[in-house]
């Protein structure tokens, strides 16, 4: 299972740090062809190249000899020529940044790899198992994948009907790490794409189907028939409404308090 590819062709103006991982070197050269014709792009070329550098390594070849081009091509770079304006051309060597170590994983590229690729990356970096990863790397991985682990004796890990069998049947990729006579199994599966909920406008006809909110209504048993009616605003006077009240003490109680103070 792979991530869905971008449905619409990207351009420099629609490129961002996330979707730049959807494209390849040839797409970059195609996009850069618009530099000469579009003054807005030419004036903002540094901003676009900064985005591209998030997913690609870019080298400008000052010496565009065959030997120099061959040197870069042997290491996986694609070579292309860009026309900046009528008088300037540059030769670029571009290569997609590899994701081969856990430290290569980012919140931007984690959504553009498969579970099989993740297992491959983890397999190259592991020693102590899932818990050996830093929390920041775990957070990045779990933002794009459902992860679960189990550690069992070798003879119990592949027990029929067990967790291993069920996870594999459910589409999880598995990495097994030997730990003496025990094995840690790490299961990884792409998280499903979530669709943002859309706002639904309620029409007049829909309002008829909305149940009445009676959450705060008192139950019939709670209603007291002989409860006095609340006075209306017109009936409130200073004789029947007060906002504060005082507690009067008896003279004997006050004298007792003074006596106690004197005894001290």
mmCIF file of C-alpha atoms in Angstrom, residues 52-170:
data_model
loop_
_atom_site.group_PDB
_atom_site.id
_atom_site.type_symbol
_atom_site.label_atom_id
_atom_site.label_comp_id
_atom_site.label_asym_id
_atom_site.label_seq_id
_atom_site.Cartn_x
_atom_site.Cartn_y
_atom_site.Cartn_z
ATOM 1 C CA UNK A 52 12.990 22.479 -2.809
ATOM 2 C CA UNK A 53 16.080 22.057 -0.618
ATOM 3 C CA UNK A 54 13.857 20.576 2.098
ATOM 4 C CA UNK A 55 13.490 17.425 -0.019
ATOM 5 C CA UNK A 56 16.324 17.719 -2.553
ATOM 6 C CA UNK A 57 20.051 18.363 -2.580
ATOM 7 C CA UNK A 58 20.898 21.051 -5.142
ATOM 8 C CA UNK A 59 24.345 21.895 -6.458
ATOM 9 C CA UNK A 60 25.132 24.599 -8.998
ATOM 10 C CA UNK A 61 27.903 23.440 -11.314
ATOM 11 C CA UNK A 62 30.245 26.309 -12.036
ATOM 12 C CA UNK A 63 32.207 23.991 -14.273
ATOM 13 C CA UNK A 64 29.737 22.230 -16.562
ATOM 14 C CA UNK A 65 32.280 19.868 -18.078
ATOM 15 C CA UNK A 66 31.431 16.293 -19.001
ATOM 16 C CA UNK A 67 33.773 15.016 -16.286
ATOM 17 C CA UNK A 68 32.030 17.103 -13.616
ATOM 18 C CA UNK A 69 28.563 16.039 -14.765
ATOM 19 C CA UNK A 70 29.620 12.391 -14.778
ATOM 20 C CA UNK A 71 30.939 12.705 -11.234
ATOM 21 C CA UNK A 72 27.554 13.882 -9.924
ATOM 22 C CA UNK A 73 25.541 11.442 -12.019
ATOM 23 C CA UNK A 74 27.463 8.516 -10.526
ATOM 24 C CA UNK A 75 26.199 9.513 -7.081
ATOM 25 C CA UNK A 76 22.573 9.691 -8.208
ATOM 26 C CA UNK A 77 22.210 13.351 -9.218
ATOM 27 C CA UNK A 78 20.193 14.484 -12.227
ATOM 28 C CA UNK A 79 21.807 17.212 -14.309
ATOM 29 C CA UNK A 80 19.861 19.986 -16.041
ATOM 30 C CA UNK A 81 20.295 23.470 -17.460
ATOM 31 C CA UNK A 82 18.078 26.372 -16.399
ATOM 32 C CA UNK A 83 17.614 29.573 -18.385
ATOM 33 C CA UNK A 84 17.375 32.420 -15.867
ATOM 34 C CA UNK A 85 17.061 35.218 -18.441
ATOM 35 C CA UNK A 86 18.293 36.061 -21.934
ATOM 36 C CA UNK A 87 21.882 36.389 -20.762
ATOM 37 C CA UNK A 88 22.200 33.833 -17.954
ATOM 38 C CA UNK A 89 22.080 30.067 -17.828
ATOM 39 C CA UNK A 90 22.974 27.813 -14.919
ATOM 40 C CA UNK A 91 23.612 24.081 -14.687
ATOM 41 C CA UNK A 92 22.135 22.332 -11.659
ATOM 42 C CA UNK A 93 22.692 18.909 -10.151
ATOM 43 C CA UNK A 94 19.620 17.756 -8.179
ATOM 44 C CA UNK A 95 19.093 14.648 -6.050
ATOM 45 C CA UNK A 96 16.168 13.599 -3.849
ATOM 46 C CA UNK A 97 17.194 13.433 -0.209
ATOM 47 C CA UNK A 98 17.355 9.784 0.854
ATOM 48 C CA UNK A 99 15.331 8.492 3.798
ATOM 49 C CA UNK A 100 17.635 5.785 5.088
ATOM 50 C CA UNK A 101 17.982 6.570 8.799
ATOM 51 C CA UNK A 102 15.480 7.395 11.509
ATOM 52 C CA UNK A 103 17.080 10.845 11.759
ATOM 53 C CA UNK A 104 16.025 11.463 8.134
ATOM 54 C CA UNK A 105 12.352 11.208 9.119
ATOM 55 C CA UNK A 106 10.425 14.466 9.437
ATOM 56 C CA UNK A 107 6.805 15.496 9.898
ATOM 57 C CA UNK A 108 6.804 16.480 6.207
ATOM 58 C CA UNK A 109 8.169 13.270 4.681
ATOM 59 C CA UNK A 110 6.645 10.710 7.068
ATOM 60 C CA UNK A 111 3.356 10.953 5.120
ATOM 61 C CA UNK A 112 5.107 10.131 1.847
ATOM 62 C CA UNK A 113 6.636 6.740 2.622
ATOM 63 C CA UNK A 114 5.090 3.282 2.871
ATOM 64 C CA UNK A 115 4.993 1.027 5.908
ATOM 65 C CA UNK A 116 7.473 -1.275 4.139
ATOM 66 C CA UNK A 117 9.865 1.662 3.697
ATOM 67 C CA UNK A 118 9.490 2.586 7.369
ATOM 68 C CA UNK A 119 10.312 -0.986 8.425
ATOM 69 C CA UNK A 120 13.388 -0.860 6.160
ATOM 70 C CA UNK A 121 14.546 2.376 7.808
ATOM 71 C CA UNK A 122 13.955 1.015 11.292
ATOM 72 C CA UNK A 123 15.775 -2.215 10.464
ATOM 73 C CA UNK A 124 18.915 -0.276 9.500
ATOM 74 C CA UNK A 125 18.961 1.741 12.707
ATOM 75 C CA UNK A 126 17.735 -0.592 15.393
ATOM 76 C CA UNK A 127 19.605 -2.242 18.179
ATOM 77 C CA UNK A 128 17.615 -1.828 21.352
ATOM 78 C CA UNK A 129 14.127 -1.929 19.827
ATOM 79 C CA UNK A 130 11.308 0.598 19.792
ATOM 80 C CA UNK A 131 12.238 2.000 23.196
ATOM 81 C CA UNK A 132 15.720 2.860 21.940
ATOM 82 C CA UNK A 133 14.260 5.606 19.747
ATOM 83 C CA UNK A 134 14.053 9.156 21.038
ATOM 84 C CA UNK A 135 10.600 10.468 21.863
ATOM 85 C CA UNK A 136 10.833 13.057 19.077
ATOM 86 C CA UNK A 137 11.417 10.323 16.463
ATOM 87 C CA UNK A 138 8.560 8.241 17.890
ATOM 88 C CA UNK A 139 6.229 11.248 17.656
ATOM 89 C CA UNK A 140 7.151 11.766 13.989
ATOM 90 C CA UNK A 141 6.586 8.092 13.134
ATOM 91 C CA UNK A 142 3.292 7.874 15.016
ATOM 92 C CA UNK A 143 1.982 10.973 13.237
ATOM 93 C CA UNK A 144 1.834 8.889 10.052
ATOM 94 C CA UNK A 145 1.628 5.272 11.207
ATOM 95 C CA UNK A 146 -0.181 3.077 13.692
ATOM 96 C CA UNK A 147 2.539 1.383 15.743
ATOM 97 C CA UNK A 148 2.246 -1.488 18.198
ATOM 98 C CA UNK A 149 4.873 -3.773 19.716
ATOM 99 C CA UNK A 150 5.117 -7.072 21.566
ATOM 100 C CA UNK A 151 8.023 -9.044 23.010
ATOM 101 C CA UNK A 152 7.610 -12.810 23.283
ATOM 102 C CA UNK A 153 9.705 -15.985 23.344
ATOM 103 C CA UNK A 154 10.614 -17.137 19.844
ATOM 104 C CA UNK A 155 8.355 -20.190 19.972
ATOM 105 C CA UNK A 156 5.305 -18.134 20.995
ATOM 106 C CA UNK A 157 5.580 -15.165 18.619
ATOM 107 C CA UNK A 158 4.183 -17.015 15.600
ATOM 108 C CA UNK A 159 1.603 -18.983 17.552
ATOM 109 C CA UNK A 160 -1.509 -19.609 15.371
ATOM 110 C CA UNK A 161 -4.245 -17.101 16.132
ATOM 111 C CA UNK A 162 -1.864 -14.873 18.056
ATOM 112 C CA UNK A 163 -1.166 -11.149 17.768
ATOM 113 C CA UNK A 164 1.428 -11.609 15.013
ATOM 114 C CA UNK A 165 -0.943 -13.505 12.735
ATOM 115 C CA UNK A 166 -3.804 -11.082 13.356
ATOM 116 C CA UNK A 167 -1.699 -7.974 12.699
ATOM 117 C CA UNK A 168 -0.293 -9.341 9.440
ATOM 118 C CA UNK A 169 -3.798 -10.269 8.291
ATOM 119 C CA UNK A 170 -4.867 -6.705 9.059
#
